[in-house]
Amino acid sequence: MMTRPIEARISLDALSKNLSRVRDFAPGSAVLSVIKADAYGHGLLPVASALSGSEGFALLELGEALKLRQAGYRQKIVLLEGFFSAAELPEISANEIDIVVHCKDQLDMLCSEALPKPVGVFLKFNSGMNRLGFDRKGFYAALERLRRSDNVSGIVLMTHFPAADLEAGITSEMSEMEAVLSGLSFPLSLANSASLIRYQETRTGWVRPGIMLYGASPFPDTSAAALGLTPAMTLSSRIIAVQDLKTGAGVGYGPMFRADRPMRVGVAACGYADGYPRHAPNGTPVLVGGKRSRTVGRVSMDMLYVDLSGIDHAGIGTEVVFWGEGLPAEEVAHACGTISYELFCARAPRVPVTYY
Ligand SMILES: *Cc1c(COP(=O)(O)O)cnc(C)c1O
C-alpha cells in the first residue's frame, strides 16, 4: 500500500559532521549537545547515537534523561530547567543526572533532602536575559549553600546570553558574568551555538550547542553553508493533485491568493498539522522537482499549494521539498517570520522520519 508521501529524512552523518564543526570552533571545550524538544524535532535516541562522541547531553525532562541512561549513555546529562519537585530528586541522584539550579525554591529542596548519591549542579546566573537564574546576591548565597551541602558532588557556573546571535552581542552580559566570577574558580558553561561561533571568551568549560548541530545557522546574517554546517533534516512530500487556475481564480481557504494569469498549481500533501507554518505567506520558497518555486494561498491542515509555472514536467507524484537539502530552513523560516528552530520543533509525530 502506498502511504501518504510526506517524510522527514535525517542525515546522521550530517549530525556528526556538525559536531566536528563545534570542535573546530571550540577546541578543548567539553561539548554538551543540546537535545531538548526531541532533539529539535530530529528524534532523541537516533540523534544521541549520532552525537555519542559528545561529552554530555542537555535536555529538559527527567523521563528523556532516563531513556538515555537506559540506552547505555554514561556521559554527563544535564536537565536545563533542573527539577520541578523534590519527588524527582531520588531518581535524579540514583541515575547520576546533573541539574541546573536557577532559583531559591530548588535550592531549598535540594539542600533539605537525604539523597542516595550527591548530584552535579549547574548553578545559573542571570546575566541579563531575565529568564532563569539568580541575581548577584542570590548567586553568592546559593553557591555557599551548595558548597556546604552533602547532596552536591560538583558545581559548574553557568549563564545564557539573550542576544549572542544579534548585533547587540554579549558585551553587557559577559561583563556582568565576569564581575560575579571574579575570585571564584569553578568550571564554566556559557556558550550556545551563536556564542561559541562568535565569541572566543565563551569557548570554555562546557559549551552548549543546539541549532548548529542540526545544521542551521543561529545568525540572521550568516548562512549555515558559510559556517561549514550541513542541514540534517529534509522535509519533503509529493504533489497529490494539480489545478488549472483561470485568471482571477483563488486557491485554498479564503482570499489569500488569486491568479493574475492562467496558471497551474500543485497540491502538496503537507499542512500545518505536519508542522508547516500556517502563517507562511504567498511566495514562501519550496523546491518542486528540484526547481525553486513558491507557495500560493493559505496553508491548510493537511495540504498546501505550490506554483507550477515554468515547471512543466511537474505533476502528480512530483517531489516537493519544504526545507533541508537545497533549501535552507533558515530561508524558509525568515519568509515565515520565524526561526529554523521553530520549524524543526514543529515536525509533527505523524510525519514519519527516516534516518540515513
Ligand atoms: C536551547 C539552549 C541552548 C542551545 O541553544 P542554540 O541556540 O540552539 O545553540 C543552550 N543553552 C540553553 C540554556 C538552552 O536553553
Coordinates of N, CA and C in Angstrom, one line a residue, residues 63-278:
G63 N 12.3 12.1 32.3 CA 12.0 10.9 31.6 C 12.9 10.7 30.4
E64 N 13.2 11.8 29.7 CA 14.1 11.7 28.5 C 15.5 11.4 28.9
A65 N 15.9 12.0 30.0 CA 17.3 11.7 30.6 C 17.4 10.2 30.9
L66 N 16.3 9.7 31.5 CA 16.3 8.2 31.9 C 16.4 7.3 30.7
K67 N 15.7 7.8 29.6 CA 15.8 7.0 28.3 C 17.2 6.9 27.9
L68 N 18.0 8.0 28.0 CA 19.4 8.0 27.6 C 20.2 7.0 28.5
R69 N 20.0 7.1 29.8 CA 20.7 6.2 30.7 C 20.4 4.8 30.4
Q70 N 19.0 4.5 30.1 CA 18.6 3.1 29.8 C 19.3 2.6 28.5
A71 N 19.5 3.6 27.6 CA 20.1 3.2 26.3 C 21.6 3.0 26.5
G72 N 22.1 3.3 27.7 CA 23.5 3.0 27.9 C 24.5 4.2 27.9
Y73 N 23.9 5.4 27.7 CA 24.8 6.6 27.7 C 25.3 6.9 29.1
R74 N 26.7 7.0 29.2 CA 27.3 7.2 30.6 C 27.7 8.6 30.7
Q75 N 27.6 9.4 29.6 CA 28.1 10.8 29.7 C 27.3 11.6 30.7
K76 N 27.8 12.9 30.9 CA 27.0 13.8 31.7 C 25.7 14.1 31.0
I77 N 24.6 14.1 31.8 CA 23.3 14.6 31.3 C 22.8 15.7 32.2
V78 N 22.5 16.8 31.6 CA 22.1 18.0 32.4 C 20.6 18.3 32.1
L79 N 19.9 18.5 33.1 CA 18.5 19.0 33.0 C 18.5 20.5 33.0
L80 N 18.2 21.1 31.9 CA 18.4 22.6 31.7 C 17.4 23.5 32.6
E81 N 16.3 22.9 33.0 CA 15.4 23.6 33.9 C 15.5 23.1 35.3
G82 N 16.4 22.1 35.5 CA 16.6 21.5 36.8 C 15.4 20.6 37.1
F83 N 14.9 20.6 38.3 CA 13.8 19.7 38.7 C 12.6 20.6 39.1
F84 N 11.5 20.0 39.2 CA 10.2 20.7 39.4 C 9.6 20.4 40.7
S85 N 10.0 19.2 41.3 CA 9.5 18.9 42.7 C 10.5 18.0 43.3
A86 N 10.6 18.0 44.6 CA 11.5 17.2 45.4 C 11.4 15.8 45.1
A87 N 10.2 15.3 44.7 CA 10.0 13.9 44.4 C 10.8 13.4 43.2
E88 N 11.4 14.3 42.4 CA 12.2 13.9 41.3 C 13.7 13.6 41.7
L89 N 14.0 14.1 42.9 CA 15.4 14.1 43.3 C 16.1 12.7 43.5
P90 N 15.3 11.8 44.1 CA 16.0 10.5 44.3 C 16.4 9.8 43.0
E91 N 15.5 9.9 42.0 CA 15.8 9.3 40.7 C 16.9 10.0 40.0
I92 N 16.9 11.3 40.1 CA 18.0 12.2 39.5 C 19.3 11.7 40.1
S93 N 19.3 11.6 41.4 CA 20.6 11.2 42.1 C 21.0 9.8 41.8
A94 N 20.0 8.9 41.8 CA 20.4 7.5 41.6 C 20.9 7.3 40.2
N95 N 20.5 8.1 39.2 CA 20.9 7.9 37.8 C 22.0 8.9 37.4
E96 N 22.6 9.6 38.4 CA 23.7 10.5 38.2 C 23.4 11.5 37.1
I97 N 22.3 12.2 37.2 CA 21.9 13.2 36.3 C 22.2 14.6 37.0
D98 N 22.8 15.5 36.2 CA 23.1 16.8 36.7 C 21.9 17.7 36.5
I99 N 21.8 18.7 37.4 CA 20.7 19.6 37.4 C 21.1 21.1 37.3
V100 N 20.4 21.8 36.6 CA 20.5 23.3 36.7 C 19.8 23.7 38.0
V101 N 20.4 24.5 38.8 CA 19.7 25.1 39.9 C 19.6 26.6 39.6
H102 N 18.4 27.1 39.4 CA 18.2 28.5 39.0 C 17.5 29.4 39.9
C103 N 16.9 28.8 41.0 CA 16.1 29.6 41.9 C 16.1 29.0 43.3
K104 N 15.7 29.9 44.3 CA 15.9 29.5 45.7 C 15.0 28.3 46.1
D105 N 13.8 28.2 45.4 CA 13.0 27.1 45.8 C 13.7 25.7 45.5
Q106 N 14.4 25.7 44.3 CA 15.1 24.4 44.0 C 16.2 24.2 45.0
L107 N 16.9 25.3 45.4 CA 18.0 25.2 46.3 C 17.5 24.6 47.7
D108 N 16.4 25.2 48.2 CA 15.8 24.7 49.4 C 15.5 23.2 49.4
M109 N 14.9 22.8 48.3 CA 14.5 21.4 48.1 C 15.7 20.5 48.1
L110 N 16.7 20.9 47.3 CA 17.9 20.1 47.1 C 18.7 20.0 48.5
C111 N 18.7 21.1 49.2 CA 19.5 21.0 50.5 C 18.8 20.4 51.6
S112 N 17.5 20.1 51.5 CA 16.8 19.5 52.6 C 16.5 18.0 52.4
E113 N 16.9 17.5 51.3 CA 16.6 16.0 51.0 C 17.8 15.2 51.5
A114 N 17.5 13.9 51.8 CA 18.6 13.0 52.0 C 18.7 12.1 50.8
L115 N 19.7 12.4 50.0 CA 19.8 11.7 48.7 C 20.8 10.5 48.7
P116 N 20.5 9.5 47.9 CA 21.3 8.3 47.8 C 22.8 8.6 47.4
K117 N 22.9 9.6 46.4 CA 24.2 10.0 46.0 C 24.2 11.5 45.8
P118 N 25.3 12.2 45.9 CA 25.3 13.6 45.6 C 25.1 13.9 44.1
V119 N 24.5 15.0 43.8 CA 24.3 15.3 42.3 C 25.2 16.5 41.9
G120 N 25.5 16.5 40.6 CA 26.2 17.6 40.0 C 25.2 18.8 39.7
V121 N 25.7 20.0 40.0 CA 24.8 21.1 39.9 C 25.4 22.2 38.9
F122 N 24.6 22.7 38.0 CA 25.0 23.8 37.1 C 24.2 25.0 37.8
L123 N 24.9 25.8 38.5 CA 24.3 27.0 39.1 C 24.2 28.1 38.2
K124 N 23.0 28.6 38.0 CA 22.7 29.6 36.9 C 22.7 31.0 37.4
F125 N 23.5 31.8 36.7 CA 23.5 33.3 37.0 C 22.6 34.0 35.9
N126 N 21.8 34.9 36.4 CA 21.0 35.7 35.4 C 21.8 37.0 35.1
S127 N 22.5 36.9 33.9 CA 23.4 38.0 33.4 C 22.6 39.0 32.6
G128 N 21.3 38.9 32.5 CA 20.6 40.0 31.8 C 19.4 39.5 30.9
M129 N 19.3 38.2 30.8 CA 18.2 37.6 30.0 C 16.9 37.7 30.8
N130 N 17.0 37.6 32.1 CA 15.8 37.7 33.0 C 14.8 36.6 32.6
R131 N 15.4 35.4 32.4 CA 14.5 34.2 32.2 C 14.7 33.3 33.4
L132 N 15.9 32.6 33.5 CA 16.2 31.8 34.7 C 17.5 32.3 35.3
G133 N 17.7 32.1 36.6 CA 18.9 32.4 37.2 C 18.9 33.4 38.4
F134 N 19.9 33.3 39.2 CA 20.0 34.2 40.4 C 20.6 35.5 40.1
D135 N 20.2 36.5 40.8 CA 20.9 37.8 40.7 C 22.2 37.6 41.6
R136 N 23.1 38.7 41.5 CA 24.4 38.5 42.1 C 24.4 38.1 43.6
K137 N 23.5 38.7 44.4 CA 23.5 38.4 45.8 C 23.0 37.0 46.0
G138 N 21.9 36.7 45.3 CA 21.3 35.3 45.4 C 22.3 34.2 45.0
F139 N 23.1 34.6 44.0 CA 24.1 33.7 43.4 C 25.1 33.3 44.4
Y140 N 25.7 34.3 45.1 CA 26.7 34.0 46.1 C 26.1 33.2 47.3
A141 N 24.9 33.6 47.7 CA 24.3 32.8 48.8 C 24.1 31.4 48.4
A142 N 23.6 31.2 47.1 CA 23.3 29.8 46.6 C 24.6 29.0 46.6
L143 N 25.7 29.7 46.1 CA 27.0 29.0 45.9 C 27.5 28.5 47.3
E144 N 27.3 29.4 48.3 CA 27.8 29.0 49.7 C 27.0 27.8 50.2
R145 N 25.7 27.8 49.9 CA 24.9 26.6 50.4 C 25.2 25.4 49.6
L146 N 25.5 25.5 48.4 CA 25.8 24.3 47.6 C 27.2 23.7 48.0
R147 N 28.1 24.6 48.3 CA 29.4 24.2 48.7 C 29.4 23.4 50.0
R148 N 28.5 23.8 50.8 CA 28.4 23.1 52.1 C 27.5 21.9 52.1
S149 N 26.7 21.7 51.1 CA 25.7 20.6 51.1 C 26.3 19.2 50.7
D150 N 26.0 18.2 51.5 CA 26.4 16.9 51.2 C 25.7 16.3 49.9
N151 N 24.7 17.0 49.5 CA 24.0 16.5 48.3 C 24.6 16.9 47.0
V152 N 25.7 17.6 47.0 CA 26.2 18.2 45.8 C 27.6 17.6 45.6
S153 N 27.8 17.0 44.4 CA 29.1 16.4 44.0 C 30.0 17.3 43.3
G154 N 29.5 18.3 42.6 CA 30.3 19.2 41.8 C 29.5 20.4 41.4
I155 N 30.2 21.5 41.1 CA 29.4 22.8 40.7 C 30.1 23.4 39.5
V156 N 29.2 23.6 38.5 CA 29.6 24.4 37.3 C 28.8 25.7 37.3
L157 N 29.4 26.8 37.0 CA 28.7 28.1 37.0 C 28.3 28.4 35.6
M158 N 27.1 28.7 35.4 CA 26.6 28.9 34.0 C 25.8 30.2 33.9
T159 N 25.7 30.7 32.6 CA 24.7 31.7 32.2 C 24.3 31.5 30.8
H160 N 23.3 32.2 30.4 CA 22.8 32.1 29.0 C 22.6 33.5 28.4
F161 N 23.0 33.7 27.2 CA 23.0 35.0 26.6 C 21.7 35.3 25.8
P162 N 21.1 36.5 25.9 CA 19.9 36.7 25.2 C 20.1 37.2 23.7
A163 N 21.3 37.6 23.4 CA 21.5 38.2 22.0 C 22.8 37.9 21.4
A164 N 23.3 36.7 21.7 CA 24.6 36.3 21.1 C 24.5 36.2 19.6
D165 N 23.3 36.0 19.0 CA 23.1 35.9 17.6 C 22.9 37.2 16.9
L166 N 22.8 38.3 17.7 CA 22.4 39.6 17.1 C 23.5 40.6 17.2
E167 N 23.3 41.7 16.7 CA 24.2 42.8 16.7 C 24.6 43.2 18.2
A168 N 23.6 43.2 19.0 CA 23.9 43.5 20.4 C 25.0 42.7 21.1
G169 N 25.1 41.4 20.7 CA 26.1 40.5 21.2 C 26.0 40.2 22.7
I170 N 27.2 40.0 23.3 CA 27.2 39.5 24.7 C 27.9 40.5 25.7
T171 N 28.3 41.7 25.2 CA 29.1 42.5 26.0 C 28.6 42.8 27.4
S172 N 27.4 43.2 27.5 CA 26.9 43.6 28.8 C 26.7 42.4 29.7
E173 N 26.2 41.3 29.1 CA 26.0 40.1 30.0 C 27.3 39.5 30.4
M174 N 28.3 39.5 29.5 CA 29.6 38.9 29.8 C 30.3 39.8 30.9
S175 N 30.1 41.1 30.9 CA 30.8 41.8 31.9 C 30.1 41.6 33.3
E176 N 28.8 41.4 33.3 CA 28.1 41.0 34.5 C 28.6 39.7 35.0
M177 N 28.8 38.8 34.1 CA 29.3 37.4 34.5 C 30.7 37.5 35.0
E178 N 31.5 38.2 34.3 CA 32.9 38.3 34.8 C 33.0 39.0 36.1
A179 N 32.2 40.0 36.4 CA 32.2 40.6 37.7 C 31.8 39.6 38.8
V180 N 30.8 38.8 38.5 CA 30.3 37.9 39.5 C 31.3 36.8 39.7
L181 N 32.1 36.4 38.7 CA 33.0 35.3 38.8 C 34.4 35.7 39.4
S182 N 34.6 37.0 39.6 CA 36.0 37.4 40.0 C 36.3 36.8 41.4
G183 N 37.5 36.1 41.4 CA 37.9 35.5 42.6 C 37.4 34.1 42.8
L184 N 36.5 33.6 41.9 CA 35.9 32.3 42.0 C 36.7 31.4 41.0
S185 N 36.8 30.1 41.4 CA 37.5 29.2 40.5 C 36.6 27.9 40.3
F186 N 35.8 27.9 39.3 CA 34.9 26.8 39.1 C 34.8 26.6 37.6
P187 N 34.5 25.3 37.1 CA 34.3 25.2 35.7 C 33.1 26.0 35.3
L188 N 33.1 26.4 34.0 CA 32.0 27.3 33.5 C 31.2 26.7 32.4
S189 N 30.0 27.2 32.1 CA 29.3 26.9 30.9 C 28.5 28.1 30.5
L190 N 29.0 28.7 29.3 CA 28.5 30.0 28.9 C 27.8 30.0 27.5
A191 N 28.3 29.1 26.6 CA 28.0 29.3 25.2 C 26.9 28.5 24.6
N192 N 26.0 29.1 23.9 CA 25.1 28.4 23.0 C 25.8 28.4 21.6
S193 N 25.1 28.0 20.5 CA 25.8 27.9 19.2 C 26.3 29.3 18.8
A194 N 25.5 30.3 18.8 CA 25.9 31.6 18.3 C 27.1 32.1 19.1
S195 N 27.1 31.9 20.4 CA 28.1 32.4 21.2 C 29.4 31.7 21.0
L196 N 29.4 30.4 20.8 CA 30.6 29.6 20.7 C 31.2 29.9 19.3
I197 N 30.4 30.2 18.3 CA 30.9 30.6 17.0 C 31.6 31.9 17.0
R198 N 30.9 32.9 17.7 CA 31.4 34.3 17.5 C 32.3 34.8 18.7
Y199 N 32.2 34.2 19.9 CA 32.9 34.8 21.0 C 33.9 33.9 21.7
Q200 N 35.1 34.1 21.3 CA 36.2 33.4 21.9 C 36.2 33.2 23.4
E201 N 35.8 34.3 24.1 CA 35.9 34.3 25.5 C 34.8 33.3 26.2
T202 N 33.9 32.9 25.3 CA 32.8 32.0 25.9 C 33.2 30.5 25.6
R203 N 34.3 30.3 24.8 CA 34.6 28.9 24.5 C 35.5 28.3 25.6
T204 N 34.8 28.0 26.7 CA 35.5 27.5 27.8 C 34.6 26.5 28.5
G205 N 35.2 25.5 29.3 CA 34.4 24.6 30.1 C 33.4 23.8 29.2
W206 N 32.1 23.8 29.6 CA 31.1 23.1 28.9 C 30.4 24.0 27.9
V207 N 30.6 23.8 26.6 CA 29.8 24.6 25.6 C 28.5 23.8 25.3
R208 N 27.4 24.6 25.0 CA 26.1 24.0 24.8 C 25.5 24.3 23.5
P209 N 26.0 23.7 22.4 CA 25.5 23.9 21.1 C 24.2 23.2 20.9
G210 N 23.2 23.8 20.2 CA 22.0 23.2 19.8 C 21.8 23.3 18.3
I211 N 21.3 24.4 17.9 CA 20.9 24.6 16.5 C 22.0 24.2 15.5
M212 N 23.3 24.5 15.8 CA 24.3 24.3 14.8 C 24.5 22.8 14.6
L213 N 24.2 22.0 15.6 CA 24.3 20.5 15.4 C 23.3 20.0 14.4
Y214 N 22.2 20.7 14.3 CA 21.2 20.3 13.3 C 21.4 20.9 11.9
G215 N 22.5 21.7 11.8 CA 22.9 22.2 10.5 C 22.3 23.5 10.1
A216 N 21.8 24.2 11.0 CA 21.2 25.5 10.7 C 22.0 26.6 11.4
S217 N 22.0 27.8 10.7 CA 22.8 28.9 11.3 C 22.0 29.6 12.4
P218 N 22.7 30.0 13.5 CA 21.9 30.7 14.5 C 21.8 32.2 14.1
F219 N 22.5 32.7 13.1 CA 22.5 34.1 12.8 C 21.6 34.5 11.6
P220 N 21.0 35.6 11.8 CA 20.1 36.1 10.6 C 21.0 36.5 9.4
D221 N 22.2 36.8 9.6 CA 23.0 37.4 8.5 C 24.2 36.5 8.0
T222 N 24.2 35.2 8.5 CA 25.3 34.3 8.0 C 24.6 32.9 7.8
S223 N 24.9 32.4 6.6 CA 24.2 31.1 6.2 C 24.9 29.9 6.9
A224 N 24.2 28.8 7.0 CA 24.8 27.6 7.5 C 26.0 27.1 6.7
A225 N 25.8 27.3 5.4 CA 26.9 26.8 4.5 C 28.2 27.6 4.8
A226 N 28.0 28.9 5.0 CA 29.2 29.8 5.2 C 29.9 29.4 6.6
L227 N 29.1 28.7 7.5 CA 29.7 28.3 8.7 C 30.2 26.8 8.6
G228 N 30.1 26.2 7.5 CA 30.5 24.9 7.3 C 29.6 23.9 7.9
L229 N 28.3 24.2 8.1 CA 27.3 23.3 8.7 C 26.5 22.6 7.6
T230 N 26.1 21.4 7.9 CA 25.3 20.6 6.9 C 23.9 20.4 7.5
P231 N 22.8 20.8 6.8 CA 21.5 20.5 7.3 C 21.2 19.0 7.5
A232 N 20.6 18.7 8.6 CA 20.4 17.3 8.9 C 19.0 16.9 8.4
M233 N 18.0 17.8 8.6 CA 16.6 17.3 8.3 C 16.2 17.9 6.9
T234 N 15.6 17.0 6.1 CA 14.9 17.5 4.9 C 13.5 17.0 5.0
L235 N 12.6 18.0 4.9 CA 11.1 17.7 5.0 C 10.6 17.8 3.6
S236 N 10.0 16.7 3.1 CA 9.5 16.6 1.8 C 8.2 15.9 1.7
S237 N 7.5 16.1 0.6 CA 6.3 15.3 0.3 C 6.1 15.3 -1.2
R238 N 4.9 15.0 -1.7 CA 4.7 15.0 -3.1 C 3.4 15.7 -3.5
I239 N 3.3 16.0 -4.8 CA 2.1 16.6 -5.3 C 1.0 15.5 -5.4
I240 N -0.2 15.7 -4.9 CA -1.2 14.7 -5.0 C -2.4 15.2 -5.9
A241 N -2.4 16.4 -6.3 CA -3.4 16.9 -7.2 C -2.9 18.2 -8.0
V242 N -3.4 18.4 -9.2 CA -3.0 19.6 -9.9 C -4.3 20.4 -10.3
Q243 N -4.2 21.7 -10.1 CA -5.4 22.5 -10.5 C -4.9 23.5 -11.6
D244 N -5.8 23.7 -12.6 CA -5.5 24.8 -13.6 C -6.4 26.0 -13.2
L245 N -5.7 27.1 -12.8 CA -6.4 28.3 -12.4 C -6.6 29.2 -13.6
K246 N -7.8 29.7 -13.7 CA -8.1 30.8 -14.7 C -7.7 32.1 -14.0
T247 N -7.5 33.2 -14.8 CA -7.2 34.5 -14.3 C -8.3 34.9 -13.3
G248 N -7.9 35.3 -12.1 CA -8.8 35.7 -11.1 C -9.3 34.6 -10.1
A249 N -8.9 33.4 -10.4 CA -9.4 32.3 -9.6 C -8.5 32.2 -8.3
G250 N -9.1 31.8 -7.2 CA -8.3 31.6 -5.9 C -7.9 30.2 -5.8
V251 N -7.2 29.9 -4.7 CA -6.9 28.5 -4.3 C -6.8 28.4 -2.8
G252 N -7.4 27.4 -2.3 CA -7.4 27.2 -0.8 C -8.4 28.1 -0.1
Y253 N -8.3 28.0 1.3 CA -9.3 28.8 2.1 C -9.0 30.3 2.0
G254 N -10.1 31.0 1.9 CA -10.0 32.5 2.0 C -9.4 33.1 0.7
P255 N -9.3 34.4 0.8 CA -8.9 35.1 -0.4 C -7.4 35.4 -0.5
M256 N -6.6 34.6 0.1 CA -5.2 34.9 0.3 C -4.4 35.0 -1.1
F257 N -4.9 34.2 -2.1 CA -4.1 34.3 -3.4 C -5.1 34.2 -4.5
R258 N -5.0 35.1 -5.5 CA -5.7 35.0 -6.8 C -4.8 35.0 -7.9
A259 N -5.0 34.1 -8.9 CA -4.2 34.1 -10.1 C -4.3 35.4 -10.9
D260 N -3.2 35.9 -11.3 CA -3.2 37.1 -12.2 C -3.1 36.8 -13.6
R261 N -3.0 35.5 -13.9 CA -3.0 34.9 -15.3 C -3.3 33.5 -15.2
P262 N -3.6 32.8 -16.3 CA -3.8 31.3 -16.1 C -2.6 30.6 -15.6
M263 N -2.7 29.7 -14.7 CA -1.5 29.1 -14.1 C -1.9 27.7 -13.6
R264 N -0.8 26.9 -13.5 CA -1.0 25.5 -12.9 C -0.5 25.6 -11.4
V265 N -1.3 24.9 -10.5 CA -0.9 24.9 -9.1 C -0.9 23.4 -8.7
G266 N 0.1 23.0 -7.9 CA 0.2 21.7 -7.4 C -0.3 21.7 -5.9
V267 N -1.0 20.6 -5.6 CA -1.5 20.5 -4.2 C -0.5 19.5 -3.5
A268 N 0.2 19.9 -2.6 CA 1.2 19.0 -1.9 C 0.7 18.5 -0.6
A269 N 1.0 17.3 -0.3 CA 0.5 16.6 0.9 C 1.3 17.0 2.1
C270 N 1.1 18.3 2.6 CA 1.8 18.8 3.8 C 1.1 20.0 4.3
G271 N 0.7 20.0 5.5 CA 0.0 21.1 6.1 C 0.4 21.5 7.4
Y272 N -0.4 22.4 8.1 CA 0.1 22.8 9.4 C 0.0 21.7 10.5
A273 N -0.8 20.6 10.2 CA -0.8 19.5 11.2 C 0.4 18.6 11.0
D274 N 1.2 18.9 10.0 CA 2.5 18.2 9.8 C 3.6 19.1 10.4
G275 N 3.3 20.3 10.7 CA 4.3 21.2 11.2 C 4.7 22.3 10.3
Y276 N 4.1 22.4 9.1 CA 4.4 23.5 8.2 C 3.7 24.7 8.7
P277 N 4.3 25.9 8.8 CA 3.6 27.0 9.5 C 2.4 27.5 8.7
R278 N 1.3 27.7 9.3 CA 0.1 28.2 8.7 C 0.3 29.6 8.3

